[in-house]
Amino acid sequence: QAKSMQRLVDDLLTLSALESEQNALAETAFDVVPLLLEVSADAKALSNGRHTVALDIGEPAVVLGNRDELASAFGNLVSNSIRYTPDGGTITLAWHVDEDGRGTFGVADTGIGIAPEHVPRLTERFYRVDRSRSRATGGTGLGLAIVKHVLLRHQAELDVMSEPGTGSTFGVVLPARRVRRALPGESAPE
């Protein structure tokens, strides 16, 4: 109970900080590949061998933004995919830069999926698709609200596609002005 309460307090403090007008976005340019490798390693540790976790880095890039906030958003999406994918399922993390220069981080899973009527409300605080299942999965109900506020601060979009019984794909689309294709051999200062 204490650990659960601590997670809730931590998430509420994170959300409060993200919403505060006094908390300006501290931006740096960073190489996205090390971040993706960290998120992938965290996903494998969280899954503990129960899922196949794949990482597809389409194109290295330098991202302008708050690395810690984006790591939190990506991590929340990944932990949800692991939480709602039965053992033996697959979680695929992907990064690519489209022809317009936008960068997309995607998490696709073979999980339980989400009915269409729930998708518009997913980023609401404490919104649960299935309240009986939420206790078993151990979330606080604030993860996607945190993702929403991180993305608002980065002028990014959350793209959700899901089919019950088949799985879900959550994509974070960063605007082109925040993404620059990495030059061969380039590494941004971390």
mmCIF file of C-alpha atoms in Angstrom:
data_model
loop_
_atom_site.group_PDB
_atom_site.id
_atom_site.type_symbol
_atom_site.label_atom_id
_atom_site.label_comp_id
_atom_site.label_asym_id
_atom_site.label_seq_id
_atom_site.Cartn_x
_atom_site.Cartn_y
_atom_site.Cartn_z
ATOM 1 C CA GLN A 1 0.000 0.000 0.000
ATOM 2 C CA ALA A 2 2.815 2.403 0.894
ATOM 3 C CA LYS A 3 4.603 1.834 -2.452
ATOM 4 C CA SER A 4 1.344 2.341 -4.309
ATOM 5 C CA MET A 5 0.677 5.583 -2.421
ATOM 6 C CA GLN A 6 4.237 6.797 -3.092
ATOM 7 C CA ARG A 7 3.815 6.177 -6.850
ATOM 8 C CA LEU A 8 0.569 8.157 -6.766
ATOM 9 C CA VAL A 9 2.197 11.086 -4.928
ATOM 10 C CA ASP A 10 5.176 11.046 -7.323
ATOM 11 C CA ASP A 11 2.869 11.089 -10.355
ATOM 12 C CA LEU A 12 0.746 13.915 -8.891
ATOM 13 C CA LEU A 13 3.883 15.989 -8.235
ATOM 14 C CA THR A 14 5.130 15.326 -11.781
ATOM 15 C CA LEU A 15 1.779 16.356 -13.233
ATOM 16 C CA SER A 16 1.658 19.483 -11.073
ATOM 17 C CA ALA A 17 5.150 20.515 -12.216
ATOM 18 C CA LEU A 18 4.256 19.955 -15.881
ATOM 19 C CA GLU A 19 1.109 22.094 -15.566
ATOM 20 C CA SER A 20 2.775 24.957 -13.714
ATOM 21 C CA GLU A 21 3.118 28.134 -15.763
ATOM 22 C CA GLN A 22 6.224 29.011 -13.726
ATOM 23 C CA ASN A 23 7.934 25.819 -14.926
ATOM 24 C CA ALA A 24 9.418 26.844 -18.275
ATOM 25 C CA LEU A 25 10.509 24.065 -20.612
ATOM 26 C CA ALA A 26 14.265 23.530 -20.227
ATOM 27 C CA GLU A 27 15.297 22.540 -23.744
ATOM 28 C CA THR A 28 18.503 20.973 -24.962
ATOM 29 C CA ALA A 29 19.501 19.269 -28.190
ATOM 30 C CA PHE A 30 20.086 15.570 -27.560
ATOM 31 C CA ASP A 31 20.759 12.436 -29.560
ATOM 32 C CA VAL A 32 17.567 10.356 -29.558
ATOM 33 C CA VAL A 33 19.312 6.966 -29.997
ATOM 34 C CA PRO A 34 20.717 6.671 -26.436
ATOM 35 C CA LEU A 35 17.268 7.625 -25.086
ATOM 36 C CA LEU A 36 15.636 4.909 -27.209
ATOM 37 C CA LEU A 37 18.177 2.357 -26.001
ATOM 38 C CA GLU A 38 17.430 3.316 -22.370
ATOM 39 C CA VAL A 39 13.666 3.059 -22.882
ATOM 40 C CA SER A 40 14.131 -0.323 -24.569
ATOM 41 C CA ALA A 41 16.342 -1.606 -21.726
ATOM 42 C CA ASP A 42 13.770 -0.401 -19.175
ATOM 43 C CA ALA A 43 11.011 -2.178 -21.143
ATOM 44 C CA LYS A 44 12.953 -5.447 -21.103
ATOM 45 C CA ALA A 45 13.594 -5.121 -17.370
ATOM 46 C CA LEU A 46 9.924 -4.364 -16.659
ATOM 47 C CA SER A 47 8.760 -7.263 -18.837
ATOM 48 C CA ASN A 48 11.224 -9.604 -17.115
ATOM 49 C CA GLY A 49 11.241 -11.981 -20.086
ATOM 50 C CA ARG A 50 7.455 -12.308 -20.309
ATOM 51 C CA HIS A 51 7.256 -10.500 -23.680
ATOM 52 C CA THR A 52 9.276 -10.096 -26.830
ATOM 53 C CA VAL A 53 10.541 -6.497 -26.836
ATOM 54 C CA ALA A 54 11.835 -5.218 -30.174
ATOM 55 C CA LEU A 55 13.433 -1.872 -31.049
ATOM 56 C CA ASP A 56 13.398 -0.433 -34.570
ATOM 57 C CA ILE A 57 15.434 2.765 -34.973
ATOM 58 C CA GLY A 58 14.677 3.941 -38.475
ATOM 59 C CA GLU A 59 16.889 7.003 -38.512
ATOM 60 C CA PRO A 60 19.118 8.645 -35.895
ATOM 61 C CA ALA A 61 18.134 12.206 -35.066
ATOM 62 C CA VAL A 62 18.868 15.098 -32.746
ATOM 63 C CA VAL A 63 15.804 16.250 -30.815
ATOM 64 C CA LEU A 64 15.283 19.682 -29.258
ATOM 65 C CA GLY A 65 13.352 19.353 -26.027
ATOM 66 C CA ASN A 66 13.477 18.265 -22.426
ATOM 67 C CA ARG A 67 15.098 14.838 -22.443
ATOM 68 C CA ASP A 68 13.838 13.838 -18.978
ATOM 69 C CA GLU A 69 10.248 14.789 -19.769
ATOM 70 C CA LEU A 70 10.279 12.934 -23.083
ATOM 71 C CA ALA A 71 11.889 9.920 -21.379
ATOM 72 C CA SER A 72 9.029 9.969 -18.859
ATOM 73 C CA ALA A 73 6.397 10.153 -21.620
ATOM 74 C CA PHE A 74 8.002 7.356 -23.661
ATOM 75 C CA GLY A 75 8.443 5.259 -20.514
ATOM 76 C CA ASN A 76 4.785 5.674 -19.520
ATOM 77 C CA LEU A 77 3.650 4.465 -22.944
ATOM 78 C CA VAL A 78 5.984 1.469 -22.768
ATOM 79 C CA SER A 79 4.960 0.468 -19.239
ATOM 80 C CA ASN A 80 1.275 0.613 -20.276
ATOM 81 C CA SER A 81 1.969 -1.668 -23.229
ATOM 82 C CA ILE A 82 3.725 -4.168 -20.996
ATOM 83 C CA ARG A 83 1.009 -3.921 -18.347
ATOM 84 C CA TYR A 84 -1.813 -4.594 -20.826
ATOM 85 C CA THR A 85 -0.115 -7.238 -22.983
ATOM 86 C CA PRO A 86 -0.493 -10.838 -21.850
ATOM 87 C CA ASP A 87 2.630 -12.963 -21.322
ATOM 88 C CA GLY A 88 4.082 -14.159 -24.615
ATOM 89 C CA GLY A 89 3.010 -10.985 -26.447
ATOM 90 C CA THR A 90 5.181 -8.594 -28.409
ATOM 91 C CA ILE A 91 5.976 -4.947 -27.760
ATOM 92 C CA THR A 92 7.686 -3.061 -30.580
ATOM 93 C CA LEU A 93 9.321 0.312 -29.978
ATOM 94 C CA ALA A 94 10.044 2.314 -33.102
ATOM 95 C CA TRP A 95 11.495 5.672 -34.102
ATOM 96 C CA HIS A 96 11.417 7.244 -37.523
ATOM 97 C CA VAL A 97 11.617 10.632 -39.186
ATOM 98 C CA ASP A 98 8.987 11.184 -41.874
ATOM 99 C CA GLU A 99 9.374 13.016 -45.185
ATOM 100 C CA ASP A 100 8.157 16.247 -43.550
ATOM 101 C CA GLY A 101 10.867 16.013 -40.882
ATOM 102 C CA ARG A 102 8.577 15.043 -37.995
ATOM 103 C CA GLY A 103 9.925 12.470 -35.550
ATOM 104 C CA THR A 104 7.682 9.670 -34.329
ATOM 105 C CA PHE A 105 8.257 7.404 -31.346
ATOM 106 C CA GLY A 106 5.810 4.517 -31.472
ATOM 107 C CA VAL A 107 4.901 1.691 -29.108
ATOM 108 C CA ALA A 108 2.932 -1.152 -30.688
ATOM 109 C CA ASP A 109 1.729 -4.135 -28.697
ATOM 110 C CA THR A 110 -0.262 -7.320 -29.105
ATOM 111 C CA GLY A 111 -2.200 -6.583 -25.941
ATOM 112 C CA ILE A 112 -5.857 -6.536 -24.982
ATOM 113 C CA GLY A 113 -6.615 -3.398 -27.010
ATOM 114 C CA ILE A 114 -9.012 -0.553 -26.270
ATOM 115 C CA ALA A 115 -12.580 -0.092 -27.487
ATOM 116 C CA PRO A 116 -12.996 3.018 -29.688
ATOM 117 C CA GLU A 117 -15.311 4.811 -27.254
ATOM 118 C CA HIS A 118 -12.545 4.897 -24.619
ATOM 119 C CA VAL A 119 -9.734 6.302 -26.813
ATOM 120 C CA PRO A 120 -10.741 10.013 -26.583
ATOM 121 C CA ARG A 121 -10.722 9.861 -22.761
ATOM 122 C CA LEU A 122 -7.461 7.964 -22.221
ATOM 123 C CA THR A 123 -5.438 11.040 -21.226
ATOM 124 C CA GLU A 124 -7.890 12.146 -18.532
ATOM 125 C CA ARG A 125 -6.625 11.879 -14.987
ATOM 126 C CA PHE A 126 -7.644 8.620 -13.285
ATOM 127 C CA TYR A 127 -9.677 7.479 -16.302
ATOM 128 C CA ARG A 128 -9.805 3.686 -16.418
ATOM 129 C CA VAL A 129 -11.064 1.574 -19.283
ATOM 130 C CA ASP A 130 -11.562 -1.377 -16.927
ATOM 131 C CA ARG A 131 -11.615 -0.487 -13.238
ATOM 132 C CA SER A 132 -11.504 -4.104 -12.072
ATOM 133 C CA ARG A 133 -8.333 -4.738 -14.083
ATOM 134 C CA SER A 134 -6.600 -1.522 -12.964
ATOM 135 C CA ARG A 135 -5.961 -2.794 -9.435
ATOM 136 C CA ALA A 136 -4.223 -5.872 -10.778
ATOM 137 C CA THR A 137 -1.930 -3.875 -13.073
ATOM 138 C CA GLY A 138 -0.741 -1.453 -10.398
ATOM 139 C CA GLY A 139 -0.946 1.850 -12.292
ATOM 140 C CA THR A 140 -1.885 5.210 -10.771
ATOM 141 C CA GLY A 141 -4.225 6.304 -13.570
ATOM 142 C CA LEU A 142 -2.024 9.345 -14.232
ATOM 143 C CA GLY A 143 0.490 7.994 -16.754
ATOM 144 C CA LEU A 144 -1.313 9.098 -19.903
ATOM 145 C CA ALA A 145 -2.221 12.465 -18.326
ATOM 146 C CA ILE A 146 1.526 12.972 -17.764
ATOM 147 C CA VAL A 147 2.192 11.962 -21.385
ATOM 148 C CA LYS A 148 -0.426 14.482 -22.595
ATOM 149 C CA HIS A 149 1.155 17.366 -20.657
ATOM 150 C CA VAL A 150 4.708 16.505 -21.741
ATOM 151 C CA LEU A 151 3.527 16.459 -25.350
ATOM 152 C CA LEU A 152 1.666 19.772 -24.991
ATOM 153 C CA ARG A 153 4.902 21.333 -23.715
ATOM 154 C CA HIS A 154 6.686 20.018 -26.840
ATOM 155 C CA GLN A 155 3.883 20.916 -29.306
ATOM 156 C CA ALA A 156 3.683 17.187 -30.038
ATOM 157 C CA GLU A 157 0.697 14.950 -30.717
ATOM 158 C CA LEU A 158 -0.404 11.593 -29.364
ATOM 159 C CA ASP A 159 -1.730 9.257 -32.035
ATOM 160 C CA VAL A 160 -3.647 6.217 -30.731
ATOM 161 C CA MET A 161 -4.798 3.242 -32.788
ATOM 162 C CA SER A 162 -6.306 0.256 -31.053
ATOM 163 C CA GLU A 163 -8.470 -2.751 -31.666
ATOM 164 C CA PRO A 164 -9.895 -4.829 -28.821
ATOM 165 C CA GLY A 165 -8.281 -8.248 -28.679
ATOM 166 C CA THR A 166 -5.595 -7.312 -31.202
ATOM 167 C CA GLY A 167 -3.446 -4.641 -29.579
ATOM 168 C CA SER A 168 -2.668 -0.950 -29.562
ATOM 169 C CA THR A 169 -0.218 1.487 -31.095
ATOM 170 C CA PHE A 170 0.602 4.753 -29.350
ATOM 171 C CA GLY A 171 2.641 7.247 -31.358
ATOM 172 C CA VAL A 172 4.293 10.449 -30.168
ATOM 173 C CA VAL A 173 4.684 12.814 -33.139
ATOM 174 C CA LEU A 174 7.238 15.574 -32.556
ATOM 175 C CA PRO A 175 7.040 18.619 -34.855
ATOM 176 C CA ALA A 176 9.720 19.001 -37.513
ATOM 177 C CA ARG A 177 11.162 22.090 -35.815
ATOM 178 C CA ARG A 178 12.154 19.861 -32.874
ATOM 179 C CA VAL A 179 13.795 17.129 -34.970
ATOM 180 C CA ARG A 180 16.942 17.161 -37.084
ATOM 181 C CA ARG A 181 18.280 14.123 -38.881
ATOM 182 C CA ALA A 182 21.677 13.235 -37.423
ATOM 183 C CA LEU A 183 24.661 13.618 -39.694
ATOM 184 C CA PRO A 184 26.808 10.485 -40.175
ATOM 185 C CA GLY A 185 28.891 9.979 -37.019
ATOM 186 C CA GLU A 186 27.247 12.908 -35.209
ATOM 187 C CA SER A 187 26.446 12.696 -31.541
ATOM 188 C CA ALA A 188 24.728 15.490 -29.669
ATOM 189 C CA PRO A 189 26.125 16.482 -26.280
ATOM 190 C CA GLU A 190 24.186 14.696 -23.524
#
